[in-house]
PDB file of C-alpha atoms in Angstrom:
ATOM      1  CA  MET A  12      82.625 115.818 112.608  1.00 46.00           C
ATOM      2  CA  LEU A  13      85.851 117.237 111.798  1.00 43.00           C
ATOM      3  CA  SER A  14      86.323 120.054 109.556  1.00 42.00           C
ATOM      4  CA  PRO A  15      89.666 120.937 108.010  1.00 44.00           C
ATOM      5  CA  LEU A  16      89.755 124.180 109.570  1.00 39.00           C
ATOM      6  CA  SER A  17      89.954 122.505 113.829  1.00 52.00           C
ATOM      7  CA  LYS A  18      92.444 119.809 112.526  1.00 59.00           C
ATOM      8  CA  VAL A  19      92.097 117.633 115.623  1.00 65.00           C
ATOM      9  CA  ALA A  20      89.582 115.807 117.213  1.00 73.00           C
ATOM     10  CA  THR A  21      89.349 114.348 120.585  1.00 70.00           C
ATOM     11  CA  THR A  22      88.691 110.494 119.276  1.00 72.00           C
ATOM     12  CA  LEU A  23      87.804 108.944 115.980  1.00 71.00           C
ATOM     13  CA  THR A  24      84.367 108.863 115.675  1.00 74.00           C
ATOM     14  CA  GLU A  25      84.517 112.837 115.602  1.00 80.00           C
ATOM     15  CA  LEU A  26      86.564 111.951 112.108  1.00 82.00           C
ATOM     16  CA  ASP A  27      84.331 111.778 109.024  1.00 84.00           C
ATOM     17  CA  GLU A  28      84.574 108.937 106.813  1.00 88.00           C
ATOM     18  CA  GLN A  29      85.320 110.922 103.873  1.00 90.00           C
ATOM     19  CA  PHE A  30      88.039 113.064 105.720  1.00 89.00           C
ATOM     20  CA  ILE A  31      89.659 109.719 106.624  1.00 90.00           C
ATOM     21  CA  LYS A  32      89.530 108.625 103.096  1.00 92.00           C
ATOM     22  CA  ASP A  33      90.818 112.004 101.659  1.00 93.00           C
ATOM     23  CA  GLU A  34      93.625 112.181 104.316  1.00 92.00           C
ATOM     24  CA  LEU A  35      94.565 108.232 103.507  1.00 93.00           C
ATOM     25  CA  ALA A  36      94.618 109.561 100.231  1.00 95.00           C
ATOM     26  CA  LYS A  37      97.042 111.865 100.786  1.00 94.00           C
ATOM     27  CA  LEU A  38      99.291 109.766 103.012  1.00 94.00           C
ATOM     28  CA  ASN A  39      99.248 107.199  99.946  1.00 94.00           C
ATOM     29  CA  HIS A  40     100.319 110.314  97.750  1.00 96.00           C
ATOM     30  CA  ALA A  41     103.339 110.845  99.984  1.00 94.00           C
ATOM     31  CA  ILE A  42     104.529 107.101 100.122  1.00 94.00           C
ATOM     32  CA  GLU A  43     104.487 107.022  96.688  1.00 95.00           C
ATOM     33  CA  LEU A  44     106.427 110.098  96.147  1.00 95.00           C
ATOM     34  CA  ASP A  45     109.118 108.674  98.813  1.00 95.00           C
ATOM     35  CA  ASN A  46     108.871 105.271  96.877  1.00 95.00           C
ATOM     36  CA  GLU A  47     110.292 107.262  93.994  1.00 95.00           C
ATOM     37  CA  SER A  48     113.441 108.904  95.659  1.00 93.00           C
ATOM     38  CA  ARG A  49     113.798 105.002  97.382  1.00 94.00           C
ATOM     39  CA  ALA A  50     114.077 103.441  93.695  1.00 94.00           C
ATOM     40  CA  MET A  51     116.711 106.240  92.724  1.00 94.00           C
ATOM     41  CA  VAL A  52     119.274 104.679  95.598  1.00 95.00           C
ATOM     42  CA  ASP A  53     118.245 101.351  95.083  1.00 94.00           C
ATOM     43  CA  LYS A  54     115.938 100.818  98.470  1.00 95.00           C
ATOM     44  CA  ALA A  55     112.914  98.645  98.720  1.00 94.00           C
ATOM     45  CA  PRO A  56     109.644 100.638  98.466  1.00 94.00           C
ATOM     46  CA  LEU A  57     107.480 101.456 101.323  1.00 92.00           C
ATOM     47  CA  PRO A  58     104.136  99.929 101.466  1.00 91.00           C
ATOM     48  CA  PHE A  59     100.924 101.635 100.678  1.00 92.00           C
ATOM     49  CA  LEU A  60      98.356 102.159 103.455  1.00 91.00           C
ATOM     50  CA  GLN A  61      95.058 100.231 103.134  1.00 91.00           C
ATOM     51  CA  TYR A  62      93.610 101.546 106.090  1.00 92.00           C
ATOM     52  CA  GLY A  63      93.827 104.841 107.942  1.00 90.00           C
ATOM     53  CA  SER A  64      91.551 104.965 110.955  1.00 90.00           C
ATOM     54  CA  LYS A  65      90.340 102.152 113.667  1.00 90.00           C
ATOM     55  CA  ALA A  66      86.792 103.352 112.255  1.00 88.00           C
ATOM     56  CA  GLN A  67      88.035 101.271 108.974  1.00 91.00           C
ATOM     57  CA  LEU A  68      89.010  98.029 110.882  1.00 90.00           C
ATOM     58  CA  SER A  69      86.120  95.831 111.249  1.00 91.00           C
ATOM     59  CA  ASP A  70      86.361  92.586 113.006  1.00 93.00           C
ATOM     60  CA  GLU A  71      86.792  90.626 109.925  1.00 95.00           C
ATOM     61  CA  VAL A  72      89.903  93.107 108.959  1.00 94.00           C
ATOM     62  CA  VAL A  73      91.514  92.482 112.095  1.00 94.00           C
ATOM     63  CA  ALA A  74      90.633  88.454 111.935  1.00 95.00           C
ATOM     64  CA  LYS A  75      92.585  88.666 108.731  1.00 95.00           C
ATOM     65  CA  ALA A  76      95.283  90.068 109.835  1.00 94.00           C
ATOM     66  CA  GLU A  77      95.777  88.019 112.573  1.00 95.00           C
ATOM     67  CA  GLU A  78      95.432  85.033 110.281  1.00 95.00           C
ATOM     68  CA  ASP A  79      97.920  86.494 108.035  1.00 94.00           C
ATOM     69  CA  ILE A  80     100.657  87.000 110.936  1.00 94.00           C
ATOM     70  CA  LYS A  81     100.348  83.318 111.910  1.00 94.00           C
ATOM     71  CA  ALA A  82     100.933  82.177 108.336  1.00 94.00           C
ATOM     72  CA  GLU A  83     103.761  84.669 108.016  1.00 93.00           C
ATOM     73  CA  LEU A  84     105.180  83.447 111.749  1.00 92.00           C
ATOM     74  CA  ALA A  85     104.593  79.703 110.464  1.00 93.00           C
ATOM     75  CA  ALA A  86     106.620  80.513 106.902  1.00 94.00           C
ATOM     76  CA  GLU A  87     109.603  81.750 108.890  1.00 92.00           C
ATOM     77  CA  GLY A  88     109.376  78.318 111.070  1.00 92.00           C
ATOM     78  CA  LYS A  89     108.514  79.945 114.361  1.00 91.00           C
ATOM     79  CA  PRO A  90     106.913  77.210 116.551  1.00 92.00           C
ATOM     80  CA  GLU A  91     103.777  77.522 117.505  1.00 90.00           C
ATOM     81  CA  LYS A  92     104.279  77.608 121.438  1.00 92.00           C
ATOM     82  CA  ILE A  93     105.667  80.789 120.835  1.00 92.00           C
ATOM     83  CA  TRP A  94     103.250  82.548 118.781  1.00 92.00           C
ATOM     84  CA  ASP A  95     101.015  83.982 121.756  1.00 92.00           C
ATOM     85  CA  LYS A  96     104.030  85.731 122.827  1.00 93.00           C
ATOM     86  CA  ILE A  97     104.782  87.138 119.268  1.00 92.00           C
ATOM     87  CA  LEU A  98     101.224  87.694 118.012  1.00 93.00           C
ATOM     88  CA  PRO A  99     100.268  90.614 120.120  1.00 92.00           C
ATOM     89  CA  GLY A 100     103.122  92.598 119.538  1.00 90.00           C
ATOM     90  CA  LYS A 101     102.848  92.247 115.836  1.00 92.00           C
ATOM     91  CA  MET A 102      98.766  92.910 116.120  1.00 92.00           C
ATOM     92  CA  ASP A 103     100.042  95.934 118.127  1.00 87.00           C
ATOM     93  CA  ARG A 104     102.533  97.062 114.831  1.00 88.00           C
ATOM     94  CA  PHE A 105      99.674  96.314 112.698  1.00 92.00           C
ATOM     95  CA  MET A 106      97.131  98.852 114.498  1.00 88.00           C
ATOM     96  CA  LEU A 107      99.896 101.746 114.731  1.00 86.00           C
ATOM     97  CA  ASP A 108     100.442 101.192 110.705  1.00 88.00           C
ATOM     98  CA  ASN A 109      96.765 101.185 109.766  1.00 90.00           C
ATOM     99  CA  THR A 110      95.672 103.792 111.937  1.00 89.00           C
ATOM    100  CA  LYS A 111      97.915 106.973 110.953  1.00 90.00           C
ATOM    101  CA  VAL A 112      94.845 109.294 110.191  1.00 90.00           C
ATOM    102  CA  ASP A 113      93.774 108.910 113.846  1.00 89.00           C
ATOM    103  CA  GLN A 114      97.272 109.509 114.808  1.00 88.00           C
ATOM    104  CA  ALA A 115      97.501 112.747 112.791  1.00 86.00           C
ATOM    105  CA  TYR A 116      94.047 113.752 113.727  1.00 86.00           C
ATOM    106  CA  THR A 117      93.224 112.320 117.225  1.00 87.00           C
ATOM    107  CA  LEU A 118      94.390 113.329 120.482  1.00 87.00           C
ATOM    108  CA  LEU A 119      93.810 109.926 121.719  1.00 87.00           C
ATOM    109  CA  ALA A 120      95.434 107.942 119.117  1.00 88.00           C
ATOM    110  CA  GLN A 121      98.474 109.887 119.214  1.00 88.00           C
ATOM    111  CA  VAL A 122     101.535 108.080 120.542  1.00 88.00           C
ATOM    112  CA  TYR A 123     102.100 108.846 123.874  1.00 90.00           C
ATOM    113  CA  ILE A 124     105.116 110.703 123.892  1.00 89.00           C
ATOM    114  CA  MET A 125     106.915 109.344 127.377  1.00 92.00           C
ATOM    115  CA  ASP A 126     105.735 105.928 125.754  1.00 88.00           C
ATOM    116  CA  ASP A 127     106.041 105.173 122.460  1.00 83.00           C
ATOM    117  CA  SER A 128     104.678 101.854 122.603  1.00 80.00           C
ATOM    118  CA  LYS A 129     101.149 103.190 124.201  1.00 85.00           C
ATOM    119  CA  THR A 130      98.907 105.592 122.741  1.00 87.00           C
ATOM    120  CA  VAL A 131      97.508 108.338 125.019  1.00 91.00           C
ATOM    121  CA  GLU A 132      94.082 106.385 125.461  1.00 89.00           C
ATOM    122  CA  ALA A 133      96.213 103.150 126.781  1.00 89.00           C
ATOM    123  CA  TYR A 134      98.304 105.479 128.703  1.00 93.00           C
ATOM    124  CA  LEU A 135      95.242 107.170 130.248  1.00 94.00           C
ATOM    125  CA  ASP A 136      93.487 103.645 130.714  1.00 93.00           C
ATOM    126  CA  SER A 137      96.797 102.549 132.398  1.00 94.00           C
ATOM    127  CA  VAL A 138      96.599 105.658 135.460  1.00 95.00           C
ATOM    128  CA  ASN A 139      92.852 105.525 135.531  1.00 95.00           C
ATOM    129  CA  ALA A 140      92.473 108.708 133.632  1.00 93.00           C
ATOM    130  CA  LYS A 141      90.539 110.107 131.089  1.00 89.00           C
ATOM    131  CA  ALA A 142      90.864 113.417 128.805  1.00 87.00           C
ATOM    132  CA  VAL A 143      87.540 115.929 129.526  1.00 86.00           C
ATOM    133  CA  ALA A 144      89.545 119.070 127.445  1.00 83.00           C
ATOM    134  CA  PHE A 145      92.120 119.806 125.563  1.00 80.00           C
ATOM    135  CA  ALA A 146      93.893 122.775 123.560  1.00 78.00           C
ATOM    136  CA  ARG A 147      95.847 122.263 120.818  1.00 75.00           C
ATOM    137  CA  PHE A 148      98.818 124.825 119.722  1.00 73.00           C
ATOM    138  CA  GLU A 149     100.745 124.890 116.477  1.00 72.00           C
ATOM    139  CA  VAL A 150     104.723 125.988 116.939  1.00 76.00           C
ATOM    140  CA  GLY A 151     104.596 129.886 116.537  1.00 73.00           C
ATOM    141  CA  GLU A 152     101.122 130.318 117.111  1.00 69.00           C
ATOM    142  CA  GLY A 153     100.334 133.281 118.946  1.00 70.00           C
ATOM    143  CA  ILE A 154     103.527 135.076 118.151  1.00 72.00           C
ATOM    144  CA  GLU A 155     102.591 138.561 116.435  1.00 73.00           C
ATOM    145  CA  LYS A 156     104.998 139.595 114.287  1.00 69.00           C
ATOM    146  CA  LYS A 157     105.804 143.187 113.949  1.00 71.00           C
ATOM    147  CA  ALA A 158     105.085 144.377 110.419  1.00 73.00           C
ATOM    148  CA  ASN A 159     108.162 146.904 109.555  1.00 75.00           C
ATOM    149  CA  ASP A 160     108.699 149.279 106.870  1.00 80.00           C
ATOM    150  CA  PHE A 161     112.462 149.311 106.352  1.00 82.00           C
ATOM    151  CA  GLU A 162     112.290 152.363 104.159  1.00 85.00           C
ATOM    152  CA  SER A 163     110.849 154.416 106.822  1.00 85.00           C
ATOM    153  CA  GLU A 164     112.731 152.971 109.456  1.00 86.00           C
ATOM    154  CA  VAL A 165     115.955 153.816 107.286  1.00 87.00           C
ATOM    155  CA  ALA A 166     114.508 157.098 106.994  1.00 88.00           C
ATOM    156  CA  ALA A 167     113.960 157.850 110.333  1.00 87.00           C
ATOM    157  CA  THR A 168     117.505 156.568 111.459  1.00 89.00           C
ATOM    158  CA  MET A 169     119.072 159.081 108.836  1.00 88.00           C
ATOM    159  CA  ALA A 170     117.006 161.998 109.891  1.00 90.00           C
ATOM    160  CA  ALA A 171     117.980 161.433 113.482  1.00 89.00           C
ATOM    161  CA  ALA A 172     121.699 161.067 112.722  1.00 87.00           C
ATOM    162  CA  LEU A 173     121.228 164.505 110.623  1.00 86.00           C
ATOM    163  CA  ASN A 174     119.710 166.222 113.658  1.00 85.00           C
ATOM    164  CA  ASN A 175     122.783 165.298 115.701  1.00 71.00           C
TER     165      ASN A 175
END
């Protein structure tokens, strides 16, 4: 299972259920803070997240989301004959919105950088490839900064200047 120290897993099966709940709570807290700022400038609040991982999206949840989207399309007055063209995009959006923890902490659920309509997993499937290993680098990781003692550096410079 994913520990807070390792921070990135390959697939969502490596994410612990409690870890998902904790991260979802953090995401919702960030939304709450953002909504406070949005209220000050009369912007509509962002919706809170119900789910954070595909592991939380049961068949019943996905079916309910599909029913809700169909009801929304009917309320908008969209003809039923075009629903099959709209529904896949709306369901993809539902999945993206409700798998934020997966996207943040698993390689395969991340949005593919070259085509943001796909995940890394979808891209790999489209080119008939799979991830066998990966390494994650943090910006600045591995850069060791030399610790300087400014006082001794100035003293050495002054001593060199006096000797010349």
